[in-house]
Structures are given as structure tokens and as C-alpha cells.
Tab-separated table of N, CA and C and ligand atoms in Angstrom:
chain	number	residue	atom	x	y	z
A	244	MET	N	87.532	37.002	111.255
A	244	MET	CA	88.302	37.897	110.451
A	244	MET	C	89.354	38.687	111.181
A	245	ASN	N	90.500	38.892	110.635
A	245	ASN	CA	91.552	39.635	111.265
A	245	ASN	C	91.657	41.026	110.743
A	246	LEU	N	92.161	41.975	111.516
A	246	LEU	CA	92.390	43.274	111.018
A	246	LEU	C	93.900	43.556	111.001
A	247	SER	N	94.405	44.229	110.021
A	247	SER	CA	95.779	44.568	109.970
A	247	SER	C	96.054	45.759	110.932
A	248	ALA	N	97.196	46.205	111.023
A	248	ALA	CA	97.593	47.367	111.990
A	248	ALA	C	96.841	48.614	111.503
A	249	THR	N	96.504	48.746	110.297
A	249	THR	CA	95.902	49.935	109.773
A	249	THR	C	94.367	49.782	109.761
A	250	GLY	N	93.863	48.610	110.328
A	250	GLY	CA	92.405	48.386	110.384
A	250	GLY	C	91.877	47.848	109.036
A	251	THR	N	92.727	47.588	108.125
A	251	THR	CA	92.253	47.038	106.838
A	251	THR	C	91.720	45.585	107.032
A	252	ALA	N	90.604	45.297	106.438
A	252	ALA	CA	90.019	43.984	106.568
A	252	ALA	C	90.883	42.986	105.733
A	253	LEU	N	91.264	41.892	106.396
A	253	LEU	CA	92.079	40.892	105.700
A	253	LEU	C	91.127	39.762	105.227
A	254	TYR	N	91.746	38.796	104.546
A	254	TYR	CA	90.958	37.747	103.900
A	254	TYR	C	90.010	37.009	104.848
A	255	ASN	N	88.878	36.885	104.406
A	255	ASN	CA	87.874	36.056	105.159
A	255	ASN	C	87.556	34.874	104.245
A	256	PRO	N	87.815	33.623	104.693
A	256	PRO	CA	87.625	32.551	103.833
A	256	PRO	C	86.143	32.359	103.321
A	257	ALA	N	85.254	32.903	104.065
A	257	ALA	CA	83.798	32.842	103.611
A	257	ALA	C	83.555	33.628	102.323
A	258	VAL	N	84.471	34.624	102.006
A	258	VAL	CA	84.301	35.412	100.815
A	258	VAL	C	85.317	35.114	99.800
A	259	GLN	N	84.979	34.460	98.683
A	259	GLN	CA	85.974	34.297	97.635
A	259	GLN	C	85.885	35.365	96.591
A	260	THR	N	84.718	35.664	96.189
A	260	THR	CA	84.551	36.734	95.086
A	260	THR	C	83.405	37.570	95.406
A	261	VAL	N	83.624	38.867	95.138
A	261	VAL	CA	82.574	39.925	95.360
A	261	VAL	C	82.332	40.583	94.034
A	262	HIS	N	81.083	40.669	93.575
A	262	HIS	CA	80.796	41.257	92.315
A	262	HIS	C	80.026	42.581	92.689
A	263	ILE	N	80.449	43.762	92.076
A	263	ILE	CA	79.894	45.043	92.420
A	263	ILE	C	79.287	45.635	91.123
A	264	ILE	N	78.038	45.927	91.178
A	264	ILE	CA	77.409	46.678	90.115
A	264	ILE	C	77.019	48.056	90.562
A	265	TYR	N	77.473	49.030	89.889
A	265	TYR	CA	77.312	50.377	90.396
A	265	TYR	C	76.912	51.381	89.300
A	266	ALA	N	76.288	52.516	89.713
A	266	ALA	CA	75.964	53.598	88.820
A	266	ALA	C	76.507	54.890	89.419
A	267	SER	N	77.247	55.656	88.691
A	267	SER	CA	77.891	56.834	89.224
A	267	SER	C	77.965	57.928	88.151
A	268	THR	N	77.546	59.135	88.355
A	268	THR	CA	77.546	60.111	87.306
A	268	THR	C	78.781	61.045	87.429
A	269	SER	N	78.974	61.511	88.627
A	269	SER	CA	80.154	62.465	88.741
A	269	SER	C	81.352	61.833	89.412
A	270	GLY	N	81.257	60.502	89.691
A	270	GLY	CA	82.340	59.757	90.250
A	270	GLY	C	82.331	59.478	91.682
A	271	HIS	N	81.323	59.946	92.420
A	271	HIS	CA	81.328	59.813	93.865
A	271	HIS	C	81.097	58.315	94.229
A	272	THR	N	80.132	57.643	93.608
A	272	THR	CA	79.855	56.265	93.907
A	272	THR	C	81.035	55.410	93.539
A	273	GLU	N	81.690	55.758	92.399
A	273	GLU	CA	82.807	55.002	91.929
A	273	GLU	C	83.946	55.147	92.954
A	274	HIS	N	84.103	56.293	93.492
A	274	HIS	CA	85.148	56.410	94.552
A	274	HIS	C	84.870	55.576	95.754
A	275	VAL	N	83.666	55.496	96.189
A	275	VAL	CA	83.336	54.721	97.335
A	275	VAL	C	83.589	53.222	97.015
A	276	VAL	N	83.216	52.815	95.795
A	276	VAL	CA	83.372	51.355	95.445
A	276	VAL	C	84.947	51.129	95.401
A	277	ASP	N	85.714	52.017	94.764
A	277	ASP	CA	87.172	51.809	94.699
A	277	ASP	C	87.784	51.769	96.132
A	278	THR	N	87.320	52.600	96.973
A	278	THR	CA	87.818	52.629	98.328
A	278	THR	C	87.584	51.342	99.061
A	279	LEU	N	86.347	50.755	98.908
A	279	LEU	CA	86.000	49.482	99.464
A	279	LEU	C	86.864	48.400	98.895
A	280	ILE	N	87.037	48.299	97.613
A	280	ILE	CA	87.897	47.255	96.988
A	280	ILE	C	89.274	47.335	97.543
A	281	SER	N	89.841	48.557	97.547
A	281	SER	CA	91.152	48.637	97.938
A	281	SER	C	91.457	48.381	99.505
A	282	SER	N	90.337	48.437	100.264
A	282	SER	CA	90.509	48.132	101.672
A	282	SER	C	90.492	46.649	101.933
A	283	TRP	N	90.143	45.805	101.007
A	283	TRP	CA	90.049	44.438	101.176
A	283	TRP	C	91.293	43.733	100.611
A	284	LYS	N	91.886	42.922	101.482
A	284	LYS	CA	93.077	42.118	100.963
A	284	LYS	C	92.640	40.716	100.935
A	285	GLY	N	93.044	40.039	99.765
A	285	GLY	CA	92.736	38.644	99.613
A	285	GLY	C	91.259	38.337	99.212
A	286	VAL	N	90.563	39.412	98.951
A	286	VAL	CA	89.197	39.176	98.422
A	286	VAL	C	89.190	39.584	96.887
A	287	HIS	N	88.640	38.681	96.124
A	287	HIS	CA	88.641	38.979	94.673
A	287	HIS	C	87.326	39.775	94.360
A	288	ALA	N	87.533	41.125	94.194
A	288	ALA	CA	86.365	41.936	93.952
A	288	ALA	C	86.458	42.533	92.512
A	289	GLN	N	85.272	42.446	91.864
A	289	GLN	CA	85.208	42.938	90.526
A	289	GLN	C	84.119	43.960	90.452
A	290	LYS	N	84.287	45.081	89.734
A	290	LYS	CA	83.225	46.087	89.618
A	290	LYS	C	82.750	46.188	88.185
A	291	LYS	N	81.519	46.542	88.029
A	291	LYS	CA	81.012	46.760	86.649
A	291	LYS	C	79.990	47.872	86.698
A	292	ARG	N	80.050	48.722	85.671
A	292	ARG	CA	79.044	49.829	85.592
A	292	ARG	C	77.664	49.258	85.258
A	293	ALA	N	76.604	49.828	85.873
A	293	ALA	CA	75.252	49.309	85.532
A	293	ALA	C	74.906	49.385	84.067
A	294	GLU	N	75.442	50.405	83.379
A	294	GLU	CA	75.123	50.544	81.985
A	294	GLU	C	75.823	49.423	81.120
A	295	GLN	N	76.788	48.747	81.704
A	295	GLN	CA	77.472	47.692	80.942
A	295	GLN	C	77.087	46.307	81.482
A	296	ALA	N	76.296	46.269	82.487
A	296	ALA	CA	75.908	44.968	83.159
A	296	ALA	C	74.687	44.363	82.544
A	297	THR	N	74.620	43.044	82.582
A	297	THR	CA	73.427	42.264	82.210
A	297	THR	C	72.842	41.777	83.446
A	298	PRO	N	71.507	41.348	83.361
A	298	PRO	CA	70.908	40.859	84.544
A	298	PRO	C	71.580	39.612	85.150
A	299	GLU	N	72.262	38.775	84.251
A	299	GLU	CA	73.015	37.595	84.755
A	299	GLU	C	74.226	37.997	85.581
A	300	ASP	N	74.755	39.271	85.473
A	300	ASP	CA	75.798	39.639	86.295
A	300	ASP	C	75.422	39.698	87.789
A	301	LEU	N	74.070	39.816	88.017
A	301	LEU	CA	73.621	39.864	89.441
A	301	LEU	C	73.895	38.516	90.173
A	302	LEU	N	74.060	37.515	89.305
A	302	LEU	CA	74.312	36.119	89.939
A	302	LEU	C	75.714	35.808	90.173
A	303	GLN	N	76.584	36.618	89.654
A	303	GLN	CA	78.069	36.356	89.817
A	303	GLN	C	78.525	36.654	91.253
A	304	GLY	N	79.636	35.966	91.580
A	304	GLY	CA	80.285	36.242	92.844
A	304	GLY	C	79.566	35.480	94.023
A	305	ASP	N	80.350	35.306	95.142
A	305	ASP	CA	79.822	34.764	96.355
A	305	ASP	C	78.945	35.794	97.046
A	306	MET	N	79.245	37.080	96.798
A	306	MET	CA	78.478	38.160	97.395
A	306	MET	C	78.283	39.165	96.247
A	307	LEU	N	77.209	39.848	96.242
A	307	LEU	CA	76.868	40.939	95.313
A	307	LEU	C	76.780	42.214	96.055
A	308	ILE	N	77.311	43.307	95.507
A	308	ILE	CA	77.056	44.633	96.014
A	308	ILE	C	76.428	45.500	95.006
A	309	LEU	N	75.366	46.171	95.316
A	309	LEU	CA	74.651	47.127	94.444
A	309	LEU	C	74.932	48.473	94.944
A	310	ALA	N	75.425	49.438	94.120
A	310	ALA	CA	75.687	50.802	94.584
A	310	ALA	C	75.214	51.821	93.641
A	311	SER	N	74.543	52.836	94.179
A	311	SER	CA	73.939	53.882	93.255
A	311	SER	C	73.843	55.211	94.004
A	312	SER	N	74.021	56.282	93.345
A	312	SER	CA	73.707	57.565	93.858
A	312	SER	C	72.148	57.768	93.724
A	313	THR	N	71.638	58.787	94.389
A	313	THR	CA	70.309	59.077	94.370
A	313	THR	C	70.033	60.260	93.390
A	314	TRP	N	68.988	60.143	92.638
A	314	TRP	CA	68.687	61.107	91.537
A	314	TRP	C	67.218	61.495	91.532
A	315	ASN	N	66.852	62.404	90.640
A	315	ASN	CA	65.456	62.739	90.428
A	315	ASN	C	65.019	62.163	89.109
A	316	THR	N	65.432	60.924	88.830
A	316	THR	CA	65.077	60.199	87.635
A	316	THR	C	63.552	60.214	87.424
A	317	GLY	N	63.066	60.619	86.261
A	317	GLY	CA	61.635	60.614	86.009
A	317	GLY	C	60.880	61.794	86.701
A	318	GLY	N	61.607	62.660	87.328
A	318	GLY	CA	60.962	63.801	87.916
A	318	GLY	C	61.126	64.049	89.437
A	319	PRO	N	60.493	63.103	90.224
A	319	PRO	CA	60.549	63.301	91.705
A	319	PRO	C	61.988	63.041	92.249
A	320	GLU	N	62.286	63.686	93.323
A	320	GLU	CA	63.622	63.397	93.988
A	320	GLU	C	63.573	62.032	94.660
A	321	GLY	N	64.755	61.578	95.055
A	321	GLY	CA	64.822	60.379	95.901
A	321	GLY	C	64.736	59.083	95.052
A	322	GLN	N	65.163	59.104	93.785
A	322	GLN	CA	65.128	57.957	92.906
A	322	GLN	C	66.535	57.333	92.706
A	323	LEU	N	66.623	56.264	92.009
A	323	LEU	CA	67.898	55.688	91.669
A	323	LEU	C	68.562	56.516	90.526
A	324	ASN	N	69.875	56.546	90.531
A	324	ASN	CA	70.578	57.045	89.396
A	324	ASN	C	70.043	56.470	88.061
A	325	PRO	N	69.931	57.292	87.034
A	325	PRO	CA	69.196	56.762	85.824
A	325	PRO	C	69.789	55.497	85.299
A	326	HIS	N	71.075	55.289	85.386
A	326	HIS	CA	71.690	54.011	84.843
A	326	HIS	C	71.354	52.807	85.735
A	327	MET	N	71.212	53.064	87.052
A	327	MET	CA	70.743	51.931	87.888
A	327	MET	C	69.321	51.669	87.664
A	328	HIS	N	68.557	52.802	87.493
A	328	HIS	CA	67.104	52.689	87.236
A	328	HIS	C	66.806	51.817	86.022
A	329	ALA	N	67.554	52.085	84.989
A	329	ALA	CA	67.425	51.327	83.720
A	329	ALA	C	67.811	49.850	83.928
A	330	PHE	N	68.905	49.700	84.702
A	330	PHE	CA	69.441	48.243	84.873
A	330	PHE	C	68.405	47.469	85.694
A	331	VAL	N	67.892	47.955	86.717
A	331	VAL	CA	66.960	47.150	87.548
A	331	VAL	C	65.635	46.827	86.742
A	332	ALA	N	65.313	47.782	85.907
A	332	ALA	CA	64.069	47.485	85.085
A	332	ALA	C	64.356	46.363	84.111
A	333	LYS	N	65.628	46.313	83.642
A	333	LYS	CA	66.033	45.288	82.718
A	333	LYS	C	66.129	43.924	83.392
A	334	ALA	N	66.388	43.965	84.726
A	334	ALA	CA	66.537	42.752	85.533
A	334	ALA	C	65.314	42.351	86.254
A	335	LYS	N	64.090	42.767	85.708
A	335	LYS	CA	62.883	42.613	86.443
A	335	LYS	C	62.512	41.101	86.638
A	336	ASP	N	63.097	40.220	85.837
A	336	ASP	CA	62.686	38.821	86.070
A	336	ASP	C	63.750	37.991	86.741
A	337	ILE	N	64.779	38.596	87.313
A	337	ILE	CA	65.897	37.836	87.930
A	337	ILE	C	65.430	37.224	89.263
A	338	ASP	N	65.930	36.059	89.446
A	338	ASP	CA	65.706	35.383	90.712
A	338	ASP	C	67.035	35.400	91.567
A	339	LEU	N	66.955	36.078	92.630
A	339	LEU	CA	68.138	36.272	93.572
A	339	LEU	C	68.083	35.375	94.737
A	340	LYS	N	67.266	34.293	94.690
A	340	LYS	CA	67.027	33.481	95.870
A	340	LYS	C	68.371	32.952	96.387
A	341	GLY	N	68.548	33.219	97.697
A	341	GLY	CA	69.742	32.675	98.398
A	341	GLY	C	71.016	33.628	98.202
A	342	LYS	N	70.863	34.600	97.356
A	342	LYS	CA	72.026	35.422	97.029
A	342	LYS	C	72.317	36.436	98.202
A	343	LYS	N	73.562	36.488	98.623
A	343	LYS	CA	73.894	37.440	99.667
A	343	LYS	C	74.189	38.785	98.986
A	344	VAL	N	73.562	39.904	99.388
A	344	VAL	CA	73.677	41.137	98.671
A	344	VAL	C	73.904	42.261	99.745
A	345	ALA	N	74.778	43.153	99.433
A	345	ALA	CA	74.930	44.351	100.311
A	345	ALA	C	74.678	45.610	99.399
A	346	VAL	N	74.259	46.654	100.045
A	346	VAL	CA	73.782	47.880	99.294
A	346	VAL	C	74.532	49.068	99.670
A	347	ILE	N	74.823	49.966	98.709
A	347	ILE	CA	75.495	51.306	98.979
A	347	ILE	C	74.658	52.299	98.312
A	348	GLY	N	74.276	53.362	99.056
A	348	GLY	CA	73.577	54.493	98.443
A	348	GLY	C	74.412	55.820	98.776
A	349	LEU	N	74.304	56.679	97.782
A	349	LEU	CA	74.861	58.019	98.025
A	349	LEU	C	73.820	59.106	97.840
A	350	GLY	N	73.980	60.212	98.580
A	350	GLY	CA	73.028	61.275	98.370
A	350	GLY	C	73.571	62.549	98.884
A	351	ASP	N	72.701	63.570	98.920
A	351	ASP	CA	73.108	64.935	99.329
A	351	ASP	C	72.125	65.486	100.200
A	352	SER	N	72.584	66.125	101.377
A	352	SER	CA	71.662	66.514	102.436
A	352	SER	C	70.857	67.719	102.031
A	353	ARG	N	71.192	68.313	100.887
A	353	ARG	CA	70.356	69.470	100.410
A	353	ARG	C	68.923	69.004	99.826
A	354	TYR	N	68.844	67.626	99.589
A	354	TYR	CA	67.658	67.155	99.069
A	354	TYR	C	66.794	66.595	100.152
A	355	ARG	N	65.499	66.763	100.030
A	355	ARG	CA	64.553	66.334	101.017
A	355	ARG	C	64.586	64.698	101.181
A	356	TYR	N	64.627	64.015	100.104
A	356	TYR	CA	64.674	62.555	100.200
A	356	TYR	C	66.210	62.086	99.994
A	357	THR	N	66.877	62.205	101.126
A	357	THR	CA	68.345	62.006	101.064
A	357	THR	C	68.638	60.586	101.082
A	358	CYS	N	69.492	60.206	100.085
A	358	CYS	CA	70.059	58.842	99.965
A	358	CYS	C	69.045	57.714	99.773
A	359	ARG	N	67.950	58.056	99.193
A	359	ARG	CA	66.878	57.070	98.997
A	359	ARG	C	67.237	55.998	97.995
A	360	ALA	N	68.347	56.136	97.241
A	360	ALA	CA	68.761	55.031	96.353
A	360	ALA	C	68.948	53.757	97.093
A	361	ALA	N	69.482	53.838	98.367
A	361	ALA	CA	69.664	52.676	99.207
A	361	ALA	C	68.442	51.938	99.438
A	362	ASP	N	67.363	52.680	99.693
A	362	ASP	CA	66.009	52.052	100.051
A	362	ASP	C	65.506	51.303	98.741
A	363	HIS	N	65.672	51.963	97.615
A	363	HIS	CA	65.218	51.367	96.339
A	363	HIS	C	65.933	50.095	96.066
A	364	LEU	N	67.231	50.031	96.380
A	364	LEU	CA	68.030	48.843	96.098
A	364	LEU	C	67.695	47.745	97.066
A	365	VAL	N	67.457	48.066	98.290
A	365	VAL	CA	67.018	47.083	99.337
A	365	VAL	C	65.730	46.467	98.868
A	366	HIS	N	64.811	47.337	98.390
A	366	HIS	CA	63.468	46.903	97.938
A	366	HIS	C	63.631	45.907	96.786
A	367	PHE	N	64.543	46.307	95.781
A	367	PHE	CA	64.772	45.418	94.670
A	367	PHE	C	65.263	44.092	95.017
A	368	VAL	N	66.242	43.999	95.976
A	368	VAL	CA	66.787	42.750	96.393
A	368	VAL	C	65.628	41.882	97.059
A	369	ALA	N	64.834	42.516	97.941
A	369	ALA	CA	63.856	41.668	98.677
A	369	ALA	C	62.812	41.289	97.685
A	370	ALA	N	62.435	42.113	96.688
A	370	ALA	CA	61.430	41.652	95.716
A	370	ALA	C	61.866	40.503	94.880
A	371	HIS	N	63.159	40.341	94.785
A	371	HIS	CA	63.716	39.307	93.910
A	371	HIS	C	64.292	38.141	94.823
A	372	LYS	N	63.932	38.135	96.092
A	372	LYS	CA	64.248	36.999	97.024
A	372	LYS	C	65.724	36.979	97.419
A	373	GLY	N	66.397	38.015	97.223
A	373	GLY	CA	67.819	38.025	97.741
A	373	GLY	C	67.860	38.373	99.209
A	374	LYS	N	69.064	38.237	99.734
A	374	LYS	CA	69.209	38.427	101.179
A	374	LYS	C	70.136	39.597	101.411
A	375	VAL	N	69.674	40.749	101.967
A	375	VAL	CA	70.469	41.892	102.352
A	375	VAL	C	71.241	41.534	103.620
A	376	ILE	N	72.551	41.521	103.543
A	376	ILE	CA	73.280	40.907	104.727
A	376	ILE	C	73.722	41.939	105.801
A	377	GLU	N	73.747	43.269	105.471
A	377	GLU	CA	74.153	44.280	106.433
A	377	GLU	C	73.345	45.487	106.168
A	378	PRO	N	73.169	46.361	107.157
A	378	PRO	CA	72.482	47.632	106.921
A	378	PRO	C	73.215	48.390	105.788
A	379	PRO	N	72.418	48.965	104.871
A	379	PRO	CA	73.211	49.738	103.799
A	379	PRO	C	74.094	50.761	104.234
A	380	LEU	N	75.083	50.939	103.442
A	380	LEU	CA	76.053	52.018	103.625
A	380	LEU	C	75.481	53.296	102.936
A	381	CYS	N	75.270	54.366	103.665
A	381	CYS	CA	74.773	55.587	103.052
A	381	CYS	C	75.808	56.627	103.183
A	382	ILE	N	76.267	57.188	102.081
A	382	ILE	CA	77.323	58.200	102.074
A	382	ILE	C	76.627	59.535	101.692
A	383	ILE	N	76.507	60.419	102.577
A	383	ILE	CA	75.807	61.702	102.413
A	383	ILE	C	76.865	62.826	102.094
A	384	ASN	N	76.640	63.511	101.064
A	384	ASN	CA	77.565	64.618	100.596
A	384	ASN	C	78.852	64.064	99.975
A	385	GLU	N	79.764	64.954	99.669
A	385	GLU	CA	80.920	64.431	98.972
A	385	GLU	C	81.708	63.354	99.773
A	386	PRO	N	82.136	62.322	99.052
A	386	PRO	CA	82.716	61.102	99.775
A	386	PRO	C	84.182	61.227	100.097
A	387	TRP	N	84.898	62.307	99.544
A	387	TRP	CA	86.353	62.306	99.577
A	387	TRP	C	86.951	62.094	100.988
A	388	ASP	N	86.294	62.744	102.030
A	388	ASP	CA	86.845	62.505	103.328
A	388	ASP	C	86.067	61.490	104.232
A	389	GLN	N	85.377	60.548	103.497
A	389	GLN	CA	84.602	59.671	104.294
A	389	GLN	C	85.143	58.178	103.989
A	390	ASP	N	86.386	58.098	103.655
A	390	ASP	CA	86.929	56.770	103.389
A	390	ASP	C	86.903	55.827	104.588
A	391	GLY	N	87.119	56.457	105.748
A	391	GLY	CA	87.131	55.652	106.980
A	391	GLY	C	85.845	54.925	107.273
A	392	ILE	N	84.730	55.643	106.898
A	392	ILE	CA	83.353	55.072	107.160
A	392	ILE	C	83.215	53.876	106.155
A	393	VAL	N	83.705	54.074	104.930
A	393	VAL	CA	83.614	53.020	103.865
A	393	VAL	C	84.340	51.805	104.356
A	394	LYS	N	85.580	52.022	104.797
A	394	LYS	CA	86.438	50.892	105.211
A	394	LYS	C	85.855	50.117	106.413
A	395	GLU	N	85.324	50.817	107.298
A	395	GLU	CA	84.680	50.248	108.504
A	395	GLU	C	83.506	49.401	108.092
A	396	TRP	N	82.695	49.949	107.213
A	396	TRP	CA	81.542	49.131	106.709
A	396	TRP	C	82.026	47.879	106.011
A	397	GLY	N	83.074	48.032	105.241
A	397	GLY	CA	83.581	46.971	104.391
A	397	GLY	C	84.143	45.878	105.373
A	398	ALA	N	84.815	46.207	106.467
A	398	ALA	CA	85.270	45.274	107.389
A	398	ALA	C	84.107	44.450	108.072
A	399	GLN	N	83.068	45.246	108.497
A	399	GLN	CA	81.951	44.671	109.068
A	399	GLN	C	81.181	43.737	108.201
A	400	LEU	N	81.202	44.021	106.867
A	400	LEU	CA	80.508	43.168	105.919
A	400	LEU	C	81.175	41.847	105.826
A	401	LEU	N	82.532	41.846	105.868
A	401	LEU	CA	83.287	40.534	105.765
A	401	LEU	C	83.000	39.803	107.169
A	402	LYS	N	82.911	40.477	108.258
A	402	LYS	CA	82.789	39.835	109.492
A	402	LYS	C	81.411	39.167	109.692
A	403	SER	N	80.383	39.834	109.013
A	403	SER	CA	79.045	39.341	109.195
A	403	SER	C	78.748	38.065	108.333
A	404	LEU	N	79.717	37.692	107.440
A	404	LEU	CA	79.506	36.565	106.610
A	404	LEU	C	79.844	35.245	107.382
B	189	LIG	C1	70.167	65.641	89.037
B	189	LIG	C2	70.486	65.245	90.419
B	189	LIG	C3	69.533	64.815	91.299
B	189	LIG	C4	69.802	64.409	92.601
B	189	LIG	N1	68.822	64.091	93.391
B	189	LIG	C5	69.124	63.679	94.663
B	189	LIG	C6	68.097	63.304	95.549
B	189	LIG	O1	66.873	63.196	95.275
B	189	LIG	N2	68.421	62.891	96.885
B	189	LIG	C7	69.782	62.896	97.262
B	189	LIG	O2	69.969	62.601	98.457
B	189	LIG	N3	70.704	63.324	96.447
B	189	LIG	C8	70.437	63.694	95.143
B	189	LIG	N4	71.465	64.126	94.351
B	189	LIG	C9	72.850	64.139	94.800
B	189	LIG	C10	73.715	62.879	94.416
B	189	LIG	O3	73.080	61.653	94.827
B	189	LIG	C11	75.016	62.971	95.072
B	189	LIG	O4	75.679	64.133	94.628
B	189	LIG	C12	75.959	61.752	94.781
B	189	LIG	O5	77.101	61.886	95.617
B	189	LIG	C13	76.365	61.715	93.297
B	189	LIG	O6	77.132	60.454	93.111
B	189	LIG	P1	77.662	60.036	91.689
B	189	LIG	O7	78.683	60.981	91.271
B	189	LIG	O8	78.241	58.718	91.940
B	189	LIG	O9	76.419	59.948	90.741
B	189	LIG	C14	71.186	64.443	93.040
B	189	LIG	C15	72.176	64.885	92.139
B	189	LIG	C16	71.886	65.287	90.804
B	189	LIG	C17	72.971	65.706	89.909
């Protein structure tokens, strides 16, 4: 993979299409997803909200990315965002065998179980026989000044394929 003068990840022939399913309540996760997409040149990336996605959407693309903020869904802290929680429950019978998947979690350091959404997503992928291809990206606290971390992770993601 090549990097442009600005460090932007350029086209990697191993990646033709990336499908991203995400859950975001106040827009933080969506910002991270948009930053990632705009950092890639020559990669066809599509995003879909978890509340609009079907289990079959998990099979789309050469690579899948699951992204969710951490919530206290159902009571205890450290859970998936309610929309992602509902989506993975809906997809309980999906077979992700051989699927390359990357995971993004968001959280806030004021919570004891910080950014646990990433752990839940990794567990979901493993339980359905998918392959998590990079350590998850965890964005703690507001993402606005963390674009550099997102872009770096995105470049590494393409390189690891
Ligand atoms: C009701 C609620 C519960 C939350 N619970 C947690 C939590 O248990 N652990 C954590 O790290 N962050 C928690 N957060 C923080 C969010 O994960 C964080 O603000 C995130 O950036 C929100 O992203 P979003 O706007 O994409 O949903 C919680 C936020 C809310 C509103």
C-alpha cells in the first residue's frame, strides 16, 4: 500500500469494497466512520445504520466493519448501543465463516467499563466464525480531535490485508 503526502491511505488492490454497519446516537460513531471513509482513496466503502441493516448485509463487501458506541443497554454499563444490540440479536443465525471483519468501539472514560462495545463486537464475530483482522479501534471520549488516530488505523487496516 502507498501513502500520499498527507498520509492518506491509497488504493489497495486487495480491498475492492468495504461495508460498514454502525450504531450511533449522538453522532460520534458516525463521525469516526465518515472520517475513515474519507481517508480512503480508491476504496468503495458503504455505510449503513444498524437499525436499517439486515443480517444479510453482514455478508456484503470484501471486508466488513462493525462500529458501535458503548451504552448501558438493559441496565448495566459496558453494553452495545441499543441499535447494535438489537441488530446482533437479529443476526444470531448468521454464518460469517471466512469473512474479514474489523471492529470500532467508542466510549467515555467516565464509565467504569470503557469502550466495551468493541469487546462485544469481537465476541459476536468470533461466535459466528468471522475473522477479526486488526486490533479494534477504540475511540475514548469525544472523537472530534481524534481524526489522526482513525486515519492511522484505517491505513493499517488496508496494509494488513
Ligand atoms: C446512556 C449512555 C450510556 C453510556 N454508557 C457507557 C459505558 O458503559 N461505557 C462507555 O465507555 N461509554 C458509555 N457511554 C458513552 C458513549 O459510548 C460515548 O459518548 C460515545 O462517544 C457515543 O457515541 P455515539 O454518539 O456514536 O452514540 C454512554 C453514553 C450514554 C448516553
